[in-house]
């Protein structure tokens, strides 16, 4: 099974269901897809996540539940999980699984990769959070890890999606 993970306009294709941050010395898994949305099988998108909010608060999500009672609100639907801090309109973390009829609205290079590689699931991740001290800011167009921006990239992530603040 192959999955597509979209960060802004950068797409990673991987057979693994995890997202990892590398600081150069160690790898820290910060998001795992436990199940992908499948209406026919009665499955919802379910995640584990271990991140920090911009205010430093530790957020641990386990199977779409607030594991450590962090001061956040979870908005969970069958194909999307959003994590909000009180009083904030923008989510700290937003994980959304696209329905195939939504693919044509994606950037042309992302759509080309989806058509060429036929991933089983296409998921976009957005938000404003920290992992091991690294600041992730993921918007519609770009992903920033600390001060390094990423856009319009394609990565066949054979060893899983491993993100880093270092420019390759």
PDB file of C-alpha atoms in Angstrom:
ATOM      1  CA  UNK A   1       0.000   0.000   0.000  1.00  0.00           C
ATOM      2  CA  UNK A   2       1.340   3.408  -0.961  1.00  0.00           C
ATOM      3  CA  UNK A   3       0.347   6.665   0.724  1.00  0.00           C
ATOM      4  CA  UNK A   4       0.755  10.262  -0.419  1.00  0.00           C
ATOM      5  CA  UNK A   5       1.431  12.911   2.214  1.00  0.00           C
ATOM      6  CA  UNK A   6       1.085  16.540   1.119  1.00  0.00           C
ATOM      7  CA  UNK A   7       2.705  19.429   3.005  1.00  0.00           C
ATOM      8  CA  UNK A   8       1.796  22.702   1.281  1.00  0.00           C
ATOM      9  CA  UNK A   9       2.735  21.928  -2.334  1.00  0.00           C
ATOM     10  CA  UNK A  10       5.295  19.225  -1.545  1.00  0.00           C
ATOM     11  CA  UNK A  11       4.251  15.577  -1.882  1.00  0.00           C
ATOM     12  CA  UNK A  12       5.908  12.580  -0.247  1.00  0.00           C
ATOM     13  CA  UNK A  13       5.022   9.068  -1.403  1.00  0.00           C
ATOM     14  CA  UNK A  14       5.692   6.237   1.002  1.00  0.00           C
ATOM     15  CA  UNK A  15       4.584   2.745   1.920  1.00  0.00           C
ATOM     16  CA  UNK A  16       4.901   3.698   5.590  1.00  0.00           C
ATOM     17  CA  UNK A  17       2.175   5.426   7.578  1.00  0.00           C
ATOM     18  CA  UNK A  18       4.441   7.515   9.822  1.00  0.00           C
ATOM     19  CA  UNK A  19       5.929  11.000   9.833  1.00  0.00           C
ATOM     20  CA  UNK A  20       9.298  11.453  11.475  1.00  0.00           C
ATOM     21  CA  UNK A  21      11.461  14.463  12.276  1.00  0.00           C
ATOM     22  CA  UNK A  22      15.244  14.094  12.109  1.00  0.00           C
ATOM     23  CA  UNK A  23      17.503  16.524  13.924  1.00  0.00           C
ATOM     24  CA  UNK A  24      20.580  14.905  12.396  1.00  0.00           C
ATOM     25  CA  UNK A  25      21.322  12.789  15.460  1.00  0.00           C
ATOM     26  CA  UNK A  26      18.032  11.062  16.159  1.00  0.00           C
ATOM     27  CA  UNK A  27      14.679  10.417  14.535  1.00  0.00           C
ATOM     28  CA  UNK A  28      11.473  11.339  16.357  1.00  0.00           C
ATOM     29  CA  UNK A  29       8.185   9.910  15.107  1.00  0.00           C
ATOM     30  CA  UNK A  30       5.555  12.585  15.621  1.00  0.00           C
ATOM     31  CA  UNK A  31       2.554  11.356  13.651  1.00  0.00           C
ATOM     32  CA  UNK A  32       1.233   7.906  12.785  1.00  0.00           C
ATOM     33  CA  UNK A  33      -1.858   7.112  10.755  1.00  0.00           C
ATOM     34  CA  UNK A  34      -3.558   4.233  12.565  1.00  0.00           C
ATOM     35  CA  UNK A  35      -6.343   3.837  10.007  1.00  0.00           C
ATOM     36  CA  UNK A  36      -7.349   5.614   6.841  1.00  0.00           C
ATOM     37  CA  UNK A  37     -10.915   6.675   6.131  1.00  0.00           C
ATOM     38  CA  UNK A  38     -12.855   4.032   4.213  1.00  0.00           C
ATOM     39  CA  UNK A  39     -16.624   4.501   4.214  1.00  0.00           C
ATOM     40  CA  UNK A  40     -17.270   1.052   2.714  1.00  0.00           C
ATOM     41  CA  UNK A  41     -15.348  -0.656   5.522  1.00  0.00           C
ATOM     42  CA  UNK A  42     -16.669   1.676   8.217  1.00  0.00           C
ATOM     43  CA  UNK A  43     -13.211   3.034   9.063  1.00  0.00           C
ATOM     44  CA  UNK A  44     -12.427   6.602  10.080  1.00  0.00           C
ATOM     45  CA  UNK A  45      -9.133   8.448   9.799  1.00  0.00           C
ATOM     46  CA  UNK A  46      -7.364   7.773  13.089  1.00  0.00           C
ATOM     47  CA  UNK A  47      -4.005   9.124  14.266  1.00  0.00           C
ATOM     48  CA  UNK A  48      -1.445   9.127  17.033  1.00  0.00           C
ATOM     49  CA  UNK A  49       0.480  12.397  17.379  1.00  0.00           C
ATOM     50  CA  UNK A  50       3.120  13.752  19.730  1.00  0.00           C
ATOM     51  CA  UNK A  51       3.748  17.467  19.190  1.00  0.00           C
ATOM     52  CA  UNK A  52       4.051  20.725  21.115  1.00  0.00           C
ATOM     53  CA  UNK A  53       1.720  23.683  20.654  1.00  0.00           C
ATOM     54  CA  UNK A  54       3.292  27.076  19.878  1.00  0.00           C
ATOM     55  CA  UNK A  55       2.953  27.946  23.592  1.00  0.00           C
ATOM     56  CA  UNK A  56       5.067  24.878  24.466  1.00  0.00           C
ATOM     57  CA  UNK A  57       2.247  22.687  25.759  1.00  0.00           C
ATOM     58  CA  UNK A  58       2.752  18.972  25.047  1.00  0.00           C
ATOM     59  CA  UNK A  59      -0.046  17.470  22.948  1.00  0.00           C
ATOM     60  CA  UNK A  60      -0.362  13.696  22.795  1.00  0.00           C
ATOM     61  CA  UNK A  61      -3.116  12.279  20.640  1.00  0.00           C
ATOM     62  CA  UNK A  62      -3.781   8.534  20.835  1.00  0.00           C
ATOM     63  CA  UNK A  63      -6.366   7.042  18.464  1.00  0.00           C
ATOM     64  CA  UNK A  64      -7.942  10.519  18.037  1.00  0.00           C
ATOM     65  CA  UNK A  65      -8.167  11.071  21.805  1.00  0.00           C
ATOM     66  CA  UNK A  66      -6.434  13.726  23.907  1.00  0.00           C
ATOM     67  CA  UNK A  67      -4.178  11.309  25.815  1.00  0.00           C
ATOM     68  CA  UNK A  68      -2.576  13.766  28.238  1.00  0.00           C
ATOM     69  CA  UNK A  69      -5.564  16.114  28.721  1.00  0.00           C
ATOM     70  CA  UNK A  70      -3.774  18.978  27.010  1.00  0.00           C
ATOM     71  CA  UNK A  71      -5.681  22.246  26.859  1.00  0.00           C
ATOM     72  CA  UNK A  72      -6.824  21.659  23.268  1.00  0.00           C
ATOM     73  CA  UNK A  73     -10.051  20.877  21.468  1.00  0.00           C
ATOM     74  CA  UNK A  74     -10.219  18.041  18.957  1.00  0.00           C
ATOM     75  CA  UNK A  75     -12.557  18.331  15.984  1.00  0.00           C
ATOM     76  CA  UNK A  76     -12.854  14.788  14.605  1.00  0.00           C
ATOM     77  CA  UNK A  77     -14.840  13.749  11.533  1.00  0.00           C
ATOM     78  CA  UNK A  78     -14.584  10.566   9.498  1.00  0.00           C
ATOM     79  CA  UNK A  79     -11.777  11.874   7.258  1.00  0.00           C
ATOM     80  CA  UNK A  80     -10.257  14.736   9.251  1.00  0.00           C
ATOM     81  CA  UNK A  81      -8.719  15.511  12.621  1.00  0.00           C
ATOM     82  CA  UNK A  82      -8.122  19.106  13.746  1.00  0.00           C
ATOM     83  CA  UNK A  83      -6.455  20.122  17.005  1.00  0.00           C
ATOM     84  CA  UNK A  84      -7.219  23.643  18.262  1.00  0.00           C
ATOM     85  CA  UNK A  85      -5.917  25.713  21.160  1.00  0.00           C
ATOM     86  CA  UNK A  86      -8.654  27.646  22.998  1.00  0.00           C
ATOM     87  CA  UNK A  87      -9.354  31.012  21.386  1.00  0.00           C
ATOM     88  CA  UNK A  88      -7.475  30.199  18.158  1.00  0.00           C
ATOM     89  CA  UNK A  89      -9.195  30.001  14.783  1.00  0.00           C
ATOM     90  CA  UNK A  90      -6.341  28.150  13.077  1.00  0.00           C
ATOM     91  CA  UNK A  91      -5.574  24.576  14.154  1.00  0.00           C
ATOM     92  CA  UNK A  92      -2.286  23.535  15.715  1.00  0.00           C
ATOM     93  CA  UNK A  93      -2.570  20.360  13.616  1.00  0.00           C
ATOM     94  CA  UNK A  94      -4.910  19.519  10.732  1.00  0.00           C
ATOM     95  CA  UNK A  95      -4.783  16.050   9.148  1.00  0.00           C
ATOM     96  CA  UNK A  96      -7.166  15.599   6.214  1.00  0.00           C
ATOM     97  CA  UNK A  97      -7.653  12.647   3.866  1.00  0.00           C
ATOM     98  CA  UNK A  98      -8.723  13.687   0.379  1.00  0.00           C
ATOM     99  CA  UNK A  99     -11.553  11.977  -1.415  1.00  0.00           C
ATOM    100  CA  UNK A 100     -10.503  11.091  -4.993  1.00  0.00           C
ATOM    101  CA  UNK A 101     -13.038  13.552  -6.455  1.00  0.00           C
ATOM    102  CA  UNK A 102     -11.031  16.353  -4.745  1.00  0.00           C
ATOM    103  CA  UNK A 103      -7.706  15.520  -6.429  1.00  0.00           C
ATOM    104  CA  UNK A 104      -8.254  17.826  -9.444  1.00  0.00           C
ATOM    105  CA  UNK A 105      -8.058  20.856  -7.105  1.00  0.00           C
ATOM    106  CA  UNK A 106      -4.458  20.027  -6.138  1.00  0.00           C
ATOM    107  CA  UNK A 107      -1.320  21.589  -7.658  1.00  0.00           C
ATOM    108  CA  UNK A 108      -0.583  20.197 -11.119  1.00  0.00           C
ATOM    109  CA  UNK A 109       2.715  18.529 -10.133  1.00  0.00           C
ATOM    110  CA  UNK A 110       1.010  16.884  -7.112  1.00  0.00           C
ATOM    111  CA  UNK A 111      -1.865  15.702  -9.304  1.00  0.00           C
ATOM    112  CA  UNK A 112       0.619  14.342 -11.869  1.00  0.00           C
ATOM    113  CA  UNK A 113       2.350  12.272  -9.165  1.00  0.00           C
ATOM    114  CA  UNK A 114      -0.960  10.935  -7.877  1.00  0.00           C
ATOM    115  CA  UNK A 115      -1.925   9.867 -11.411  1.00  0.00           C
ATOM    116  CA  UNK A 116       1.519   8.357 -12.073  1.00  0.00           C
ATOM    117  CA  UNK A 117       2.017   6.520  -8.777  1.00  0.00           C
ATOM    118  CA  UNK A 118      -1.581   5.664  -7.790  1.00  0.00           C
ATOM    119  CA  UNK A 119      -1.336   5.968  -3.985  1.00  0.00           C
ATOM    120  CA  UNK A 120      -4.079   4.242  -2.028  1.00  0.00           C
ATOM    121  CA  UNK A 121      -4.574   7.286   0.218  1.00  0.00           C
ATOM    122  CA  UNK A 122      -3.814  10.994  -0.130  1.00  0.00           C
ATOM    123  CA  UNK A 123      -3.476  12.960   3.112  1.00  0.00           C
ATOM    124  CA  UNK A 124      -2.584  16.586   3.689  1.00  0.00           C
ATOM    125  CA  UNK A 125      -1.023  17.844   6.899  1.00  0.00           C
ATOM    126  CA  UNK A 126      -1.149  21.503   7.940  1.00  0.00           C
ATOM    127  CA  UNK A 127      -0.526  23.341  11.154  1.00  0.00           C
ATOM    128  CA  UNK A 128       1.710  25.345  13.431  1.00  0.00           C
ATOM    129  CA  UNK A 129       3.508  23.141  15.962  1.00  0.00           C
ATOM    130  CA  UNK A 130       6.876  22.023  17.314  1.00  0.00           C
ATOM    131  CA  UNK A 131       8.636  18.653  17.287  1.00  0.00           C
ATOM    132  CA  UNK A 132      11.801  18.293  19.398  1.00  0.00           C
ATOM    133  CA  UNK A 133      12.266  22.068  19.345  1.00  0.00           C
ATOM    134  CA  UNK A 134      11.870  22.405  15.553  1.00  0.00           C
ATOM    135  CA  UNK A 135       9.079  24.750  14.442  1.00  0.00           C
ATOM    136  CA  UNK A 136       6.748  23.392  11.753  1.00  0.00           C
ATOM    137  CA  UNK A 137       4.543  25.868   9.907  1.00  0.00           C
ATOM    138  CA  UNK A 138       2.609  24.191   7.115  1.00  0.00           C
ATOM    139  CA  UNK A 139       0.302  26.295   4.967  1.00  0.00           C
ATOM    140  CA  UNK A 140      -1.486  25.853   1.636  1.00  0.00           C
ATOM    141  CA  UNK A 141       1.583  26.719  -0.427  1.00  0.00           C
ATOM    142  CA  UNK A 142       4.665  26.014   1.705  1.00  0.00           C
ATOM    143  CA  UNK A 143       6.052  24.029   4.564  1.00  0.00           C
ATOM    144  CA  UNK A 144       8.564  25.689   6.854  1.00  0.00           C
ATOM    145  CA  UNK A 145      10.707  23.748   9.292  1.00  0.00           C
ATOM    146  CA  UNK A 146      12.442  26.390  11.376  1.00  0.00           C
ATOM    147  CA  UNK A 147      13.529  28.947   8.740  1.00  0.00           C
ATOM    148  CA  UNK A 148      13.790  26.543   5.794  1.00  0.00           C
ATOM    149  CA  UNK A 149      10.939  26.582   3.298  1.00  0.00           C
ATOM    150  CA  UNK A 150       9.811  23.709   1.084  1.00  0.00           C
ATOM    151  CA  UNK A 151       7.499  23.978  -1.917  1.00  0.00           C
ATOM    152  CA  UNK A 152       6.678  22.199  -5.175  1.00  0.00           C
ATOM    153  CA  UNK A 153       8.728  19.135  -4.327  1.00  0.00           C
ATOM    154  CA  UNK A 154       8.239  15.435  -4.978  1.00  0.00           C
ATOM    155  CA  UNK A 155       9.891  12.845  -2.757  1.00  0.00           C
ATOM    156  CA  UNK A 156       9.687   9.074  -3.054  1.00  0.00           C
ATOM    157  CA  UNK A 157      10.215   8.308   0.612  1.00  0.00           C
ATOM    158  CA  UNK A 158      11.360   4.680   0.517  1.00  0.00           C
ATOM    159  CA  UNK A 159      12.467   4.841   4.173  1.00  0.00           C
ATOM    160  CA  UNK A 160       9.326   6.635   5.282  1.00  0.00           C
ATOM    161  CA  UNK A 161       8.617  10.350   5.466  1.00  0.00           C
ATOM    162  CA  UNK A 162      11.565  11.854   7.348  1.00  0.00           C
ATOM    163  CA  UNK A 163      11.475  15.634   7.635  1.00  0.00           C
ATOM    164  CA  UNK A 164      14.393  17.825   8.626  1.00  0.00           C
ATOM    165  CA  UNK A 165      15.176  21.519   9.054  1.00  0.00           C
ATOM    166  CA  UNK A 166      18.351  21.035   6.983  1.00  0.00           C
ATOM    167  CA  UNK A 167      18.127  21.944   3.304  1.00  0.00           C
ATOM    168  CA  UNK A 168      19.005  18.925   1.203  1.00  0.00           C
TER     169      UNK A 168
END
